[in-house]
């Protein structure tokens, strides 16, 4: 039996062909990838696909899976074409590594093909509930972590004949609630069946660098390194304002040198200390974040306690004033009452009256 090769895939429409070229270039020059290359092409004119075919890159055209009228998220509708990865056609390869076009590959991807089953990038601090909005739910625990569909390792042995149609059914049912394109549907499809890739295979610099307002991290860009740099947020690396623009542009310019007949070894190998180093920085920054959060919570609690104490003392002052008034009323009222009783007693029993006055 012929040994099956591994396949590296990306997806692009007519607007992201330069980005796809850069991705293939960074994979070719930096990772030493020995398997096949494929472009999933969504509505790309034939004349623009010739560059990829000439380089030996397999081109698979992807028919639309939905109409643009129904498509509601800000992601391009082409992302639905990732569903095709779960068709029997791809079983001719042993392992599939899927990477989004907003990625720069810096070193070897060999460890990704050693993973059994399905694995994907870690969505840091992202849960299933963030993948949907107002989704009626009874079957899924939306508090569970979700994975990033921009970096996936797929063992094709898991692909079954009806998987593609199951994805379509899930999309028809829950697609209108998705906030992140196809990612939510893939998370439902692979619910409790995915493994988390090490962080070095999905470094999100704009998030970890603190550019995103909700990010608890603030790691310097020159401290961020990994096998896969994934630009999940703006600015994208092709934006001239991006810290990574020069690296991205240099990689794109090298794309014309891709010759799949001659493969290079990766100039860099991923070592465990890279992984540990990132966990150190993340934990360090998380610690700062939680410390700031704890201090903030402590100050808020202290303020609440102080306000409650003030309220208590104000209440005590009011209560004391009320008690003074109450006792004054009792004493003066009783004195008056005693005065009236005394006059009556003096008339009826003068001895008792004199005795009480003396005592």
PDB file of C-alpha atoms in Angstrom, residues 17 29 37 56 58 75 97 105 110 183 188 288:
ATOM      1  CA  UNK A  17      -4.062  35.646  -2.684  1.00  0.00           C
ATOM      2  CA  UNK A  29      11.571  28.746   3.830  1.00  0.00           C
ATOM      3  CA  UNK A  37       0.749  22.113  -0.297  1.00  0.00           C
ATOM      4  CA  UNK A  56       3.435  22.722  -7.502  1.00  0.00           C
ATOM      5  CA  UNK A  58      -2.516  21.799  -5.379  1.00  0.00           C
ATOM      6  CA  UNK A  75     -15.743  37.369   8.505  1.00  0.00           C
ATOM      7  CA  UNK A  97      -2.314  20.877   8.814  1.00  0.00           C
ATOM      8  CA  UNK A 105       5.401  30.418  10.100  1.00  0.00           C
ATOM      9  CA  UNK A 110       6.852  18.459  12.351  1.00  0.00           C
ATOM     10  CA  UNK A 183     -15.410  28.524  14.143  1.00  0.00           C
ATOM     11  CA  UNK A 188     -19.952  22.156  18.076  1.00  0.00           C
ATOM     12  CA  UNK A 288       0.074  40.983  37.438  1.00  0.00           C
TER      13      UNK A 288
END
